[in-house]
PDB file of C-alpha atoms in Angstrom:
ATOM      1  CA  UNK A   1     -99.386-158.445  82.603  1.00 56.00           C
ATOM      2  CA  UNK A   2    -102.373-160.845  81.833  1.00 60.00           C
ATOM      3  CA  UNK A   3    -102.991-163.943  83.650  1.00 61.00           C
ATOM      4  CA  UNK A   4    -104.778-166.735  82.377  1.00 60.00           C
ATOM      5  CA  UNK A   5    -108.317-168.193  84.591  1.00 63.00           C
ATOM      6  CA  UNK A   6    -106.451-170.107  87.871  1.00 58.00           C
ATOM      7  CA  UNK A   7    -103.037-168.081  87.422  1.00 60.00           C
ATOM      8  CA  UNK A   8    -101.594-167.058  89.489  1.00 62.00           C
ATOM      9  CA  UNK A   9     -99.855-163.781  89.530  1.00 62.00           C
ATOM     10  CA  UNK A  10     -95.792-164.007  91.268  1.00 53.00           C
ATOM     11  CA  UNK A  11     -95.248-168.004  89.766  1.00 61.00           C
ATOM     12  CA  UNK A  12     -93.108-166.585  86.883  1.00 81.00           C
ATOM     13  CA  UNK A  13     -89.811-168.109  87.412  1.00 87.00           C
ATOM     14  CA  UNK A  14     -88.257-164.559  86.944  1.00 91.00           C
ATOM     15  CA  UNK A  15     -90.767-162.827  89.048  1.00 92.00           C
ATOM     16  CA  UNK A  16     -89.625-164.868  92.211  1.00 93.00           C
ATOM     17  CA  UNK A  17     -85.708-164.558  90.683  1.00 94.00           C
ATOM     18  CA  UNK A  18     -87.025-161.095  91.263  1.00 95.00           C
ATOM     19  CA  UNK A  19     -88.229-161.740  94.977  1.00 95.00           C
ATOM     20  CA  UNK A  20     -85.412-163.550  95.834  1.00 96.00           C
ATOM     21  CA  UNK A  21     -83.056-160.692  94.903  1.00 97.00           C
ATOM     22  CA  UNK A  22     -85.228-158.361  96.647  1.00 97.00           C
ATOM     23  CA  UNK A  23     -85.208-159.694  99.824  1.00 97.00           C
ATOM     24  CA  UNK A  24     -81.353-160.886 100.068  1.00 97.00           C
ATOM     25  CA  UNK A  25     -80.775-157.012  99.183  1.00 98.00           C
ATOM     26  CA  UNK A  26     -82.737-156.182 102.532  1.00 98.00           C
ATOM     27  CA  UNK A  27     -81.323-158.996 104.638  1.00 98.00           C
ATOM     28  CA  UNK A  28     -78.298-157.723 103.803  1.00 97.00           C
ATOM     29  CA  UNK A  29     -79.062-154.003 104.326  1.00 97.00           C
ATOM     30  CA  UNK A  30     -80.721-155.315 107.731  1.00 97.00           C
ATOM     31  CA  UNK A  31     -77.226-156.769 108.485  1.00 97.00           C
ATOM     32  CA  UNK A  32     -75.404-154.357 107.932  1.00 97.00           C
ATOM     33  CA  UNK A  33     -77.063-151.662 109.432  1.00 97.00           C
ATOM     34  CA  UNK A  34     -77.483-154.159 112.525  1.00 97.00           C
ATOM     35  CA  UNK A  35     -73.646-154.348 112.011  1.00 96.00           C
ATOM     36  CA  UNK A  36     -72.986-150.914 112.229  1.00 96.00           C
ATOM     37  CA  UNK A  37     -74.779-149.570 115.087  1.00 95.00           C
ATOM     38  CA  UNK A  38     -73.310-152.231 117.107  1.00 94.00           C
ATOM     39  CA  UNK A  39     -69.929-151.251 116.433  1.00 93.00           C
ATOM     40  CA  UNK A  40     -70.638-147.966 117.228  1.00 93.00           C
ATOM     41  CA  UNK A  41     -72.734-148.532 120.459  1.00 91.00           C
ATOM     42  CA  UNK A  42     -69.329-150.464 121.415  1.00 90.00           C
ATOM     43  CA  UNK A  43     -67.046-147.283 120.203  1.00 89.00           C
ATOM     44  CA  UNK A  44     -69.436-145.139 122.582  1.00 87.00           C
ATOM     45  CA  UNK A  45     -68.751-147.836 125.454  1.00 84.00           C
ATOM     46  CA  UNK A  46     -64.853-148.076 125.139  1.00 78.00           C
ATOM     47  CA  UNK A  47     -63.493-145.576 127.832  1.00 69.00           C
ATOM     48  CA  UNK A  48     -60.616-144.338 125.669  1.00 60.00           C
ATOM     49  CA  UNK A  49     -58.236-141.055 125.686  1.00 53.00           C
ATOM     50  CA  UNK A  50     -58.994-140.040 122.367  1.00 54.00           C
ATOM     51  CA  UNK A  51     -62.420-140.389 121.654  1.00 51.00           C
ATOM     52  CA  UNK A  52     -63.550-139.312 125.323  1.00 50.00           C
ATOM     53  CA  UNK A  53     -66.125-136.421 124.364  1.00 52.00           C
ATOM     54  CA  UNK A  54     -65.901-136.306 121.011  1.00 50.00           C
ATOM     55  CA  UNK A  55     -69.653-136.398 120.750  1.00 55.00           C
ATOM     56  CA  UNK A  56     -69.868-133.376 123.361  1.00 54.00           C
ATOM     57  CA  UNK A  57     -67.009-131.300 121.178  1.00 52.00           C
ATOM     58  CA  UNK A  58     -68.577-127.253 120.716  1.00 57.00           C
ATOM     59  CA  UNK A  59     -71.529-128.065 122.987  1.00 54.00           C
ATOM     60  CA  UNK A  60     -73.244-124.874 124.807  1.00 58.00           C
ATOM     61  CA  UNK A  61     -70.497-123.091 123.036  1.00 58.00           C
ATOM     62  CA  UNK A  62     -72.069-119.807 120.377  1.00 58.00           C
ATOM     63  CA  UNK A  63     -69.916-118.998 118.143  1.00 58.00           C
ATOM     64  CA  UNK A  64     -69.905-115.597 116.445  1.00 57.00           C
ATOM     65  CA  UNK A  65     -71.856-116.707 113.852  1.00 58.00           C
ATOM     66  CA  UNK A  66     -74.655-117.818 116.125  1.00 56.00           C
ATOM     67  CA  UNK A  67     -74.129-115.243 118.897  1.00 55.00           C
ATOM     68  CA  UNK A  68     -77.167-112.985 120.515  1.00 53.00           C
ATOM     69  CA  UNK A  69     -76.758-109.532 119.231  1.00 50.00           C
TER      70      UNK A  69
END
């Protein structure tokens, strides 16, 4: 792109159309990763029957495949 003497580059109207897109697209990644880990620090937090040690399922435990010969 060429820019004429006291242009200045990022004034194109579909340059900052550009911009604008590109940064809702991270706000919105930003939110919903935000989003997510919250839920799932809450999950981790919940004392419930079912998922009580799911996270520790198989730990410590060789199976044959990864068993010392």
């Amino acid at each position: 792109m060429v820019f004429a003497p006291g242009e200045k580059p990022g004034n194109e109207p579909e340059e900052v159309k550009l911009q604008d897109a590109s940064k809702q697209i991270v706000q919105n990644a930003i939110r919903q990763a935000v989003r997510q880990v919250s839920q799932e620090s809450r999950r981790r937090e919940e004392p419930s029957s079912d998922n009580r040690g799911a996270f520790q399922l198989g730990v410590g435990k060789l199976t044959k495949k990864h068993e010392k010969k």
